[in-house]
GROMACS .gro file of C-alpha atoms in nm:
model
  254
    1MET     CA    1   0.000   0.000   0.000
    2LYS     CA    2   0.282   0.240   0.090
    3LEU     CA    3   0.446   0.171  -0.246
    4PHE     CA    4   0.133   0.287  -0.430
    5LYS     CA    5   0.124   0.604  -0.217
    6TYR     CA    6   0.484   0.687  -0.302
    7ILE     CA    7   0.420   0.627  -0.672
    8PHE     CA    8   0.113   0.852  -0.654
    9TRP     CA    9   0.307   1.129  -0.477
   10ILE     CA   10   0.588   1.117  -0.735
   11LEU     CA   11   0.342   1.137  -1.026
   12TYR     CA   12   0.140   1.405  -0.846
   13ARG     CA   13   0.449   1.626  -0.809
   14ILE     CA   14   0.545   1.578  -1.173
   15TRP     CA   15   0.189   1.661  -1.278
   16PHE     CA   16   0.205   1.985  -1.076
   17TYR     CA   17   0.515   2.106  -1.262
   18ILE     CA   18   0.355   2.013  -1.594
   19LEU     CA   19   0.051   2.224  -1.503
   20VAL     CA   20   0.274   2.513  -1.399
   21ALA     CA   21   0.472   2.506  -1.724
   22LEU     CA   22   0.203   2.425  -1.982
   23PRO     CA   23   0.007   2.756  -1.982
   24ILE     CA   24   0.332   2.955  -1.970
   25ILE     CA   25   0.462   2.775  -2.278
   26VAL     CA   26   0.133   2.811  -2.467
   27LEU     CA   27   0.084   3.177  -2.373
   28PHE     CA   28   0.452   3.272  -2.377
   29PRO     CA   29   0.435   3.536  -2.657
   30ILE     CA   30   0.131   3.706  -2.500
   31LEU     CA   31   0.286   3.694  -2.154
   32VAL     CA   32   0.608   3.852  -2.279
   33ILE     CA   33   0.415   4.135  -2.445
   34SER     CA   34   0.208   4.191  -2.129
   35ILE     CA   35   0.520   4.262  -1.919
   36LEU     CA   36   0.686   4.507  -2.158
   37LYS     CA   37   0.526   4.803  -1.979
   38GLU     CA   38   0.434   4.838  -1.613
   39SER     CA   39   0.108   5.001  -1.719
   40TRP     CA   40   0.008   4.673  -1.887
   41TYR     CA   41   0.039   4.481  -1.562
   42PRO     CA   42  -0.341   4.450  -1.503
   43PHE     CA   43  -0.363   4.246  -1.824
   44PHE     CA   44  -0.074   4.026  -1.713
   45PHE     CA   45  -0.251   3.984  -1.379
   46LYS     CA   46  -0.561   3.850  -1.555
   47LEU     CA   47  -0.344   3.594  -1.736
   48ALA     CA   48  -0.177   3.504  -1.406
   49ARG     CA   49  -0.518   3.440  -1.246
   50PHE     CA   50  -0.612   3.212  -1.536
   51TRP     CA   51  -0.279   3.028  -1.492
   52ALA     CA   52  -0.340   2.986  -1.120
   53ARG     CA   53  -0.696   2.860  -1.161
   54PHE     CA   54  -0.581   2.616  -1.432
   55ILE     CA   55  -0.327   2.467  -1.191
   56LEU     CA   56  -0.562   2.439  -0.893
   57ILE     CA   57  -0.835   2.273  -1.100
   58GLY     CA   58  -0.583   2.044  -1.267
   59MET     CA   59  -0.452   1.935  -0.927
   60GLY     CA   60  -0.802   1.844  -0.813
   61PHE     CA   61  -0.826   2.122  -0.553
   62ASN     CA   62  -1.179   2.232  -0.470
   63VAL     CA   63  -1.135   2.599  -0.380
   64LYS     CA   64  -1.376   2.752  -0.128
   65ILE     CA   65  -1.342   3.123  -0.050
   66GLU     CA   66  -1.513   3.293   0.246
   67ARG     CA   67  -1.523   3.674   0.263
   68GLU     CA   68  -1.598   3.870   0.579
   69GLN     CA   69  -1.551   4.195   0.387
   70VAL     CA   70  -1.559   4.275   0.016
   71LEU     CA   71  -1.270   4.444  -0.163
   72GLU     CA   72  -1.329   4.770  -0.347
   73PRO     CA   73  -1.209   4.735  -0.710
   74SER     CA   74  -1.030   5.071  -0.729
   75LYS     CA   75  -0.864   5.064  -0.386
   76SER     CA   76  -0.511   4.952  -0.288
   77TYR     CA   77  -0.454   4.702  -0.008
   78MET     CA   78  -0.183   4.508   0.171
   79PHE     CA   79  -0.265   4.137   0.142
   80ILE     CA   80  -0.105   3.900   0.392
   81ALA     CA   81  -0.149   3.525   0.446
   82ASN     CA   82   0.014   3.226   0.610
   83HIS     CA   83   0.271   3.050   0.392
   84THR     CA   84   0.289   2.670   0.387
   85SER     CA   85   0.277   2.551   0.029
   86MET     CA   86   0.391   2.597  -0.330
   87ALA     CA   87   0.022   2.643  -0.406
   88ASP     CA   88  -0.003   2.958  -0.190
   89ILE     CA   89   0.081   3.185  -0.484
   90MET     CA   90  -0.187   3.023  -0.699
   91LEU     CA   91  -0.452   3.036  -0.428
   92MET     CA   92  -0.376   3.402  -0.357
   93LEU     CA   93  -0.419   3.485  -0.726
   94VAL     CA   94  -0.754   3.304  -0.738
   95THR     CA   95  -0.876   3.451  -0.408
   96VAL     CA   96  -0.804   3.817  -0.489
   97LYS     CA   97  -0.936   3.991  -0.801
   98ASN     CA   98  -0.773   4.329  -0.734
   99PRO     CA   99  -0.443   4.349  -0.925
  100PHE     CA  100  -0.156   4.312  -0.679
  101VAL     CA  101   0.219   4.266  -0.687
  102PHE     CA  102   0.399   4.000  -0.484
  103VAL     CA  103   0.690   4.094  -0.262
  104GLY     CA  104   0.900   3.780  -0.230
  105LYS     CA  105   1.244   3.629  -0.201
  106LYS     CA  106   1.472   3.655  -0.502
  107GLU     CA  107   1.541   3.278  -0.500
  108LEU     CA  108   1.207   3.214  -0.673
  109ALA     CA  109   1.339   3.394  -0.980
  110LYS     CA  110   1.566   3.093  -1.042
  111ILE     CA  111   1.272   2.860  -1.117
  112PRO     CA  112   1.265   2.785  -1.493
  113LEU     CA  113   0.989   2.964  -1.690
  114PHE     CA  114   0.800   3.075  -1.378
  115GLY     CA  115   1.105   3.267  -1.255
  116PHE     CA  116   1.138   3.460  -1.581
  117PHE     CA  117   0.801   3.630  -1.526
  118TYR     CA  118   0.821   3.637  -1.146
  119LYS     CA  119   1.141   3.841  -1.163
  120ARG     CA  120   0.987   4.094  -1.400
  121THR     CA  121   0.651   4.137  -1.231
  122SER     CA  122   0.724   4.098  -0.858
  123ILE     CA  123   0.926   4.299  -0.608
  124LEU     CA  124   1.219   4.081  -0.510
  125VAL     CA  125   1.385   4.093  -0.168
  126ASP     CA  126   1.750   4.009  -0.114
  127ARG     CA  127   1.770   3.939   0.260
  128SER     CA  128   2.150   3.937   0.247
  129ASN     CA  129   2.155   4.297   0.125
  130PRO     CA  130   2.054   4.569   0.377
  131LYS     CA  131   1.990   4.816   0.090
  132SER     CA  132   1.726   4.580  -0.050
  133ARG     CA  133   1.465   4.701   0.201
  134GLN     CA  134   1.483   5.057   0.075
  135ALA     CA  135   1.462   4.939  -0.286
  136VAL     CA  136   1.155   4.731  -0.200
  137PHE     CA  137   0.989   5.030  -0.034
  138LEU     CA  138   1.048   5.253  -0.337
  139ARG     CA  139   0.922   4.993  -0.587
  140ALA     CA  140   0.615   4.924  -0.374
  141GLN     CA  141   0.548   5.299  -0.352
  142ARG     CA  142   0.558   5.327  -0.731
  143ARG     CA  143   0.319   5.033  -0.773
  144LEU     CA  144   0.075   5.174  -0.519
  145LYS     CA  145   0.072   5.506  -0.703
  146GLN     CA  146  -0.026   5.307  -1.014
  147GLY     CA  147  -0.331   5.175  -0.827
  148MET     CA  148  -0.189   4.831  -0.752
  149SER     CA  149  -0.204   4.642  -0.422
  150ILE     CA  150   0.081   4.457  -0.251
  151CYS     CA  151   0.094   4.095  -0.130
  152ILE     CA  152   0.345   3.970   0.127
  153PHE     CA  153   0.369   3.640   0.315
  154PRO     CA  154   0.487   3.795   0.645
  155GLU     CA  155   0.642   3.478   0.788
  156GLY     CA  156   0.930   3.559   0.555
  157GLY     CA  157   0.949   3.205   0.421
  158VAL     CA  158   0.793   2.864   0.467
  159PRO     CA  159   0.822   2.751   0.830
  160ASP     CA  160   0.892   2.401   0.953
  161GLU     CA  161   0.582   2.188   0.896
  162HIS     CA  162   0.537   2.133   1.270
  163ILE     CA  163   0.482   2.507   1.316
  164VAL     CA  164   0.123   2.619   1.274
  165LEU     CA  165   0.214   2.984   1.216
  166ASP     CA  166   0.560   3.134   1.248
  167GLU     CA  167   0.631   3.484   1.376
  168PHE     CA  168   0.557   3.766   1.132
  169LYS     CA  169   0.821   4.004   1.002
  170ASP     CA  170   0.735   4.373   1.036
  171GLY     CA  171   0.789   4.473   0.672
  172ALA     CA  172   0.433   4.430   0.544
  173PHE     CA  173   0.283   4.621   0.838
  174ARG     CA  174   0.537   4.900   0.826
  175MET     CA  175   0.472   4.942   0.454
  176ALA     CA  176   0.093   4.945   0.501
  177ILE     CA  177   0.119   5.210   0.773
  178ASN     CA  178   0.358   5.424   0.567
  179HIS     CA  179   0.122   5.418   0.270
  180HIS     CA  180  -0.203   5.433   0.475
  181ILE     CA  181  -0.356   5.128   0.306
  182PRO     CA  182  -0.578   4.867   0.477
  183ILE     CA  183  -0.427   4.533   0.572
  184VAL     CA  184  -0.626   4.232   0.448
  185PRO     CA  185  -0.545   3.918   0.651
  186ILE     CA  186  -0.617   3.593   0.464
  187THR     CA  187  -0.607   3.243   0.610
  188PHE     CA  188  -0.516   2.944   0.393
  189ALA     CA  189  -0.651   2.650   0.591
  190ASP     CA  190  -0.560   2.344   0.386
  191ASN     CA  191  -0.256   2.421   0.171
  192LYS     CA  192  -0.012   2.241   0.399
  193LYS     CA  193  -0.224   1.925   0.380
  194ARG     CA  194  -0.305   1.956   0.010
  195PHE     CA  195   0.045   2.032  -0.125
  196SER     CA  196   0.323   2.108   0.122
  197TYR     CA  197   0.695   2.135   0.051
  198THR     CA  198   0.741   1.778   0.175
  199PHE     CA  199   0.789   1.577  -0.145
  200PHE     CA  200   0.600   1.264  -0.041
  201SER     CA  201   0.274   1.430   0.058
  202GLY     CA  202  -0.037   1.592  -0.084
  203SER     CA  203  -0.369   1.496  -0.239
  204PRO     CA  204  -0.668   1.645  -0.421
  205GLY     CA  205  -0.942   1.789  -0.203
  206LEU     CA  206  -1.081   2.097  -0.031
  207MET     CA  207  -0.867   2.413  -0.032
  208ARG     CA  208  -1.017   2.689   0.183
  209ALA     CA  209  -0.929   3.059   0.194
  210LYS     CA  210  -1.084   3.312   0.429
  211ILE     CA  211  -1.060   3.688   0.378
  212HIS     CA  212  -1.094   3.849   0.721
  213LYS     CA  213  -1.220   4.196   0.805
  214PHE     CA  214  -0.966   4.454   0.702
  215ILE     CA  215  -0.736   4.621   0.952
  216SER     CA  216  -0.731   4.999   0.904
  217THR     CA  217  -0.400   5.185   0.923
  218GLU     CA  218  -0.554   5.533   0.922
  219GLY     CA  219  -0.405   5.747   1.197
  220LEU     CA  220  -0.136   5.491   1.280
  221THR     CA  221   0.238   5.559   1.296
  222ILE     CA  222   0.545   5.341   1.267
  223ALA     CA  223   0.531   5.302   1.645
  224ASP     CA  224   0.213   5.095   1.595
  225THR     CA  225   0.386   4.842   1.366
  226LYS     CA  226   0.441   4.574   1.626
  227THR     CA  227   0.085   4.601   1.760
  228VAL     CA  228  -0.069   4.563   1.412
  229ASN     CA  229   0.171   4.273   1.347
  230GLU     CA  230   0.054   4.091   1.662
  231VAL     CA  231  -0.316   4.155   1.593
  232SER     CA  232  -0.281   4.015   1.239
  233HIS     CA  233  -0.084   3.713   1.358
  234GLU     CA  234  -0.333   3.630   1.631
  235LEU     CA  235  -0.625   3.661   1.389
  236ILE     CA  236  -0.481   3.416   1.136
  237LEU     CA  237  -0.354   3.176   1.404
  238LYS     CA  238  -0.695   3.154   1.570
  239GLU     CA  239  -0.860   3.089   1.236
  240LEU     CA  240  -0.613   2.811   1.157
  241LEU     CA  241  -0.688   2.644   1.490
  242VAL     CA  242  -1.064   2.671   1.437
  243LEU     CA  243  -1.060   2.546   1.078
  244ASN     CA  244  -0.831   2.256   1.153
  245ASN     CA  245  -0.980   2.172   1.495
  246ASN     CA  246  -0.635   2.183   1.651
  247LYS     CA  247  -0.708   2.276   2.013
  248LYS     CA  248  -0.360   2.177   2.129
  249ALA     CA  249  -0.173   2.420   1.906
  250THR     CA  250  -0.020   2.728   2.064
  251LEU     CA  251   0.145   3.042   1.935
  252GLY     CA  252   0.400   2.939   1.673
  253THR     CA  253   0.399   2.568   1.755
  254GLU     CA  254   0.187   2.257   1.738
   0.00000   0.00000   0.00000
């Protein structure tokens, strides 16, 4: 029985990478044209949402989205969510219709095909370079002025799988306060179970996302960064415990 599971997991992983690559190959000329100008980004974003939905459906994920508050189409936001899976990027794209730009680690730019477009459409962070933070701030500021939103996974990476929710970095909250944009906390309940970074794991099934009530940054200063960080972290952690019926889990650990 275990042998069949391992064979399934190997084929399932291969199938995922096929689904990731196939639309990019087919749409490559259109995708390249769509990134030639920053002003064309909303069109690229629509293609990216199609790509993401194609992958999630192809993987057999049944996406269910719950919204406690509705996004305004013409408004900019700071989207944050827990980070546990390679499917987090796809689920974020499907969950949110407002065009947004990812802020993420530069290592993802090395992924074949995907990395080519990720590098040219996202704001990359080099954690080994102290000047990178200022560059990120300036690029995010330019995107916000263009009417875009920003998306950051504030754990700063994918935590150990035994951790329910790692501590949040301050960057997303500091940026939201500086630009006076609402923070939109989003909980991804099932991504770790559906398709984690552990190679021999994963299966088709329910994939839930919950958009919580927005956290206003109006009237806040940089001194409030840590407080907003903790409020956002507690909100997502509590939702993870409720959705996964994990009464034993505590802050940052299982």
